[in-house]
């Protein structure tokens, strides 16, 4: 026989001898379950068991845009071997270069999908991979400040507007809701401008604002209160000229937006002989024969709190027309 055939016969005889020694049964197969590998222990072979990932969570569960996402893993090794974790991150289905337990938030936008797959190993065997996924949620708007304009010398009747500083990280369109308060009671809502008509000196006004991006609302922010100052009286009348008889009379009509009483009248400038009643506001003057020409008149009305308004005008006194004397009777004949 040839050498090759002798080797095949010898191998067949050895295999038959080993099968007889095992009682005629086939060798035992590797059981199902985590991957295992043989390792020497105490002079005997033992089977290594791969680590198992018990839990995998992504935190926060509802991340916002630009917010980092972290994988929290709990794994154990049946053989109590040290466990090493391998992280594979995906952003909208595409692998990214992030090998650690944290996904950087600067890559994410609202609606993006962030997924991680984790594999645990003990240096000899790797366990079954485990995955988790989250969606990047909406990032709510931020309301920075609310101020009232104008800030100084606001009297009843002057409208007040709310100046708002706000932004949205997602670039969403923002909607503002305004609630106006007068003396801590709600007075109006919905508009950025508030009418102070009907209010009075000393009333306190502030506004509370909420901004929304359609999905989330900001926290309400209140402006600093604004106190209405004293409003000066208003003169509603205008003088006429000097009458046919050569006399002048003008009853000044004034009212105070705050309802202050009494109003006092003063003559600031006028020709000699002119007089103004401080309580009623009636101005009178009878020009003398030598007071022809233009005369400047200025009067003022004041309330008890120092608010005042002036009115200035001119009066013209015409010189009398010369009279022609009648001729003597002898000349008429």
XYZ file of C-alpha atoms in Angstrom:
333
model
C 0.000 0.000 0.000
C 0.954 3.566 -0.474
C 1.852 5.831 2.473
C -1.294 7.998 2.078
C -3.634 5.025 2.293
C -1.875 3.728 5.419
C -2.465 7.111 7.129
C -6.190 7.044 6.303
C -6.625 3.508 7.706
C -4.833 4.465 10.919
C -7.045 7.543 11.404
C -10.193 5.474 10.898
C -9.098 2.913 13.502
C -8.411 5.691 16.074
C -11.841 7.261 15.505
C -13.563 3.904 16.007
C -11.681 3.346 19.249
C -12.716 6.810 20.596
C -16.390 6.193 19.725
C -16.368 2.876 21.561
C -14.869 4.514 24.661
C -17.844 7.021 24.748
C -20.416 4.240 24.710
C -21.041 4.597 21.007
C -22.508 8.224 21.331
C -21.551 11.331 19.385
C -19.555 14.108 21.158
C -21.638 16.751 23.069
C -22.541 19.950 21.084
C -22.135 23.561 22.355
C -25.317 24.631 24.176
C -27.325 27.613 22.931
C -27.139 30.990 24.736
C -24.477 33.711 25.122
C -21.236 33.054 23.292
C -18.742 31.023 25.335
C -15.096 30.130 24.950
C -12.892 27.524 26.591
C -10.387 28.773 29.108
C -8.052 26.833 31.457
C -8.906 26.977 35.155
C -7.185 24.969 37.824
C -5.752 22.616 35.247
C -9.171 21.920 33.698
C -11.044 23.536 30.820
C -14.060 25.736 31.672
C -16.441 27.534 29.308
C -16.323 31.385 29.326
C -19.691 33.154 29.235
C -20.126 36.510 27.505
C -21.408 39.594 29.414
C -25.114 40.464 29.332
C -26.618 43.987 29.032
C -29.477 44.079 31.511
C -30.763 47.631 30.895
C -30.078 50.449 28.435
C -31.610 53.924 28.720
C -31.070 57.203 26.894
C -31.223 60.313 29.055
C -32.956 62.650 28.907
C -35.873 60.647 27.589
C -37.168 63.761 25.770
C -34.054 65.711 24.764
C -34.219 69.147 23.218
C -32.249 70.536 20.318
C -28.554 71.057 21.089
C -28.885 69.016 24.284
C -26.440 66.086 24.774
C -27.878 62.561 25.004
C -26.236 60.038 27.338
C -26.521 56.258 27.330
C -26.924 54.700 30.753
C -26.058 50.980 30.724
C -26.202 48.247 33.343
C -24.318 45.081 32.366
C -22.942 42.064 34.216
C -20.648 39.161 33.441
C -21.668 35.657 34.640
C -18.002 34.876 35.254
C -17.481 38.161 37.118
C -14.974 39.275 34.524
C -14.459 43.008 33.872
C -16.972 44.293 31.312
C -16.040 46.624 28.482
C -18.782 48.557 26.624
C -18.732 49.535 22.982
C -21.043 52.384 21.830
C -22.172 52.897 18.240
C -24.194 56.071 17.646
C -26.462 56.946 14.718
C -27.989 60.318 13.795
C -31.034 60.051 11.522
C -29.890 56.574 10.505
C -26.306 57.537 9.728
C -23.297 56.466 11.829
C -21.516 59.290 13.640
C -18.084 59.590 15.198
C -19.105 59.346 18.828
C -17.591 56.329 20.540
C -18.287 57.181 24.170
C -21.495 57.008 26.191
C -22.562 60.566 25.183
C -23.911 61.951 21.929
C -22.973 65.655 21.476
C -26.023 67.877 21.353
C -24.657 70.401 18.857
C -25.517 67.998 16.042
C -29.231 67.614 16.748
C -32.291 69.554 15.707
C -35.953 69.168 16.517
C -37.387 65.950 15.077
C -34.003 64.230 14.627
C -33.600 60.578 15.624
C -30.670 59.605 17.855
C -29.916 55.900 18.237
C -27.246 53.967 20.103
C -26.218 50.327 19.944
C -24.195 48.938 22.833
C -22.132 45.751 22.886
C -20.632 44.344 26.093
C -17.431 42.288 26.046
C -15.063 40.704 28.587
C -11.967 40.558 26.383
C -12.724 37.059 25.071
C -16.377 37.102 24.091
C -19.021 39.703 23.206
C -22.655 39.540 24.204
C -25.744 40.301 22.180
C -25.985 43.993 21.112
C -28.742 46.150 22.545
C -30.170 49.387 21.067
C -32.227 52.402 22.186
C -33.540 55.478 20.342
C -34.977 58.914 21.169
C -36.422 61.801 19.149
C -35.227 65.358 19.644
C -38.182 67.384 20.936
C -39.216 71.015 20.684
C -37.167 73.658 22.474
C -39.497 76.187 24.053
C -39.197 79.975 23.583
C -37.470 82.195 26.111
C -38.941 85.513 27.269
C -36.051 87.751 28.322
C -37.658 91.013 29.408
C -40.805 93.155 29.322
C -40.729 96.956 29.653
C -43.364 99.674 29.345
C -42.964 102.686 27.061
C -42.911 105.573 27.667
C -41.491 105.277 31.142
C -41.662 108.904 32.344
C -44.360 111.573 32.610
C -47.194 109.323 31.535
C -50.567 110.917 32.129
C -54.098 109.682 31.565
C -54.918 109.566 27.867
C -51.414 108.673 26.677
C -51.244 105.087 25.306
C -48.713 102.658 26.818
C -46.964 99.962 24.786
C -45.138 96.814 25.892
C -41.584 96.265 24.658
C -40.713 92.546 24.672
C -37.392 90.757 24.167
C -37.801 87.046 23.311
C -36.211 84.349 21.144
C -36.749 80.740 20.086
C -33.788 78.325 19.682
C -35.648 76.438 16.921
C -36.399 79.620 14.983
C -40.164 79.120 15.330
C -42.668 81.919 14.748
C -43.612 83.429 18.105
C -47.009 84.597 19.335
C -47.386 86.960 22.304
C -50.248 87.167 24.760
C -50.601 90.410 26.779
C -52.659 90.857 29.930
C -52.898 94.425 31.280
C -53.565 95.282 34.912
C -54.647 98.543 36.531
C -54.227 98.727 40.299
C -53.643 94.920 40.367
C -56.913 94.173 38.546
C -57.109 92.797 35.021
C -58.166 95.571 32.649
C -57.500 94.271 29.107
C -55.771 91.474 27.195
C -54.513 90.536 23.769
C -52.827 93.705 22.495
C -49.328 95.138 22.885
C -50.753 98.664 23.405
C -52.993 99.806 26.248
C -55.189 102.929 26.333
C -55.068 104.922 29.546
C -58.174 106.925 28.704
C -60.391 107.153 31.761
C -57.571 106.535 34.234
C -56.442 109.062 36.803
C -53.335 110.354 38.459
C -51.791 107.742 40.761
C -53.215 104.684 38.951
C -50.650 101.861 38.612
C -50.365 99.942 35.319
C -48.339 96.835 34.449
C -48.509 94.082 31.824
C -47.931 90.311 32.009
C -46.670 88.592 28.854
C -46.489 84.946 27.726
C -44.797 83.923 24.457
C -45.648 80.715 22.572
C -44.040 78.891 19.636
C -47.201 76.900 18.947
C -46.028 73.908 20.969
C -44.850 75.363 24.256
C -45.468 78.522 26.269
C -42.872 80.497 28.158
C -43.228 81.356 31.803
C -45.202 84.585 32.323
C -43.091 87.709 32.799
C -44.410 90.951 34.322
C -43.192 94.434 33.622
C -42.329 96.888 36.335
C -45.405 98.937 37.334
C -45.867 102.400 35.894
C -47.702 105.059 37.923
C -49.608 107.733 36.045
C -48.465 111.232 36.872
C -50.573 114.355 37.239
C -52.232 115.559 34.037
C -52.373 119.295 33.415
C -55.716 120.992 32.780
C -56.751 121.534 29.174
C -58.242 124.786 27.829
C -61.121 123.975 25.468
C -62.151 127.529 24.471
C -60.785 130.301 22.216
C -61.304 134.070 22.574
C -63.239 136.289 20.224
C -62.174 139.786 19.226
C -63.193 143.022 20.863
C -66.911 143.663 20.561
C -68.654 146.515 18.772
C -68.935 148.504 21.972
C -65.212 148.435 22.387
C -65.261 146.051 25.393
C -63.740 142.575 25.675
C -65.091 139.595 27.641
C -63.810 135.991 27.501
C -65.007 133.120 29.713
C -62.150 130.580 29.703
C -63.391 126.963 29.537
C -60.977 124.395 31.030
C -61.168 120.805 32.244
C -58.797 118.491 34.066
C -58.231 114.875 32.807
C -57.804 113.723 36.427
C -60.962 115.480 37.527
C -59.020 117.725 39.897
C -60.865 120.628 41.514
C -60.755 123.518 41.948
C -58.964 124.960 38.942
C -57.324 128.366 39.368
C -56.803 130.972 36.640
C -53.978 133.535 36.386
C -53.309 136.416 34.012
C -49.659 136.200 33.009
C -49.559 139.069 30.515
C -52.069 141.653 29.327
C -52.746 145.356 28.816
C -53.394 147.733 31.665
C -56.904 147.456 33.010
C -57.462 143.793 32.016
C -58.671 141.503 34.846
C -59.115 137.710 35.173
C -61.291 136.127 37.850
C -59.083 133.371 39.417
C -62.057 131.163 40.290
C -64.383 131.488 37.288
C -61.846 132.186 34.549
C -63.764 135.216 33.186
C -61.429 137.728 31.515
C -62.654 141.337 30.985
C -61.135 144.527 29.600
C -62.329 147.912 28.514
C -59.649 149.568 26.372
C -58.931 153.224 26.981
C -58.849 155.655 24.112
C -55.076 155.644 24.058
C -54.768 151.804 24.011
C -55.089 151.328 20.295
C -53.011 148.764 18.444
C -52.039 145.125 19.186
C -51.946 143.734 22.695
C -50.552 140.329 23.721
C -52.533 138.354 26.279
C -51.373 135.219 28.091
C -53.296 133.392 30.793
C -52.864 130.082 32.605
C -55.014 127.519 34.369
C -53.611 125.264 37.106
C -54.816 122.306 39.143
C -54.131 121.752 42.884
C -51.199 119.418 42.099
C -49.083 121.858 40.130
C -50.183 120.961 36.630
C -50.770 123.987 34.418
C -51.562 125.028 30.856
C -51.145 128.454 29.252
C -53.008 130.144 26.414
C -51.598 133.061 24.426
C -53.385 135.297 21.924
C -53.519 138.880 20.603
C -56.186 141.563 20.713
C -56.345 144.421 18.252
C -57.872 147.761 19.245
C -58.782 149.902 16.282
C -58.395 153.693 16.436
C -61.770 155.479 16.273
C -62.672 156.959 12.904
C -62.445 160.816 12.753
C -65.788 162.628 12.675
C -66.514 165.465 10.131
C -68.097 168.623 11.657
C -71.247 170.048 9.980
C -70.727 173.395 8.085
C -72.359 176.659 9.488
C -75.937 177.340 8.481
C -74.908 180.477 6.510
C -72.632 178.357 4.364
C -75.347 175.825 3.766
C -77.580 178.513 2.342
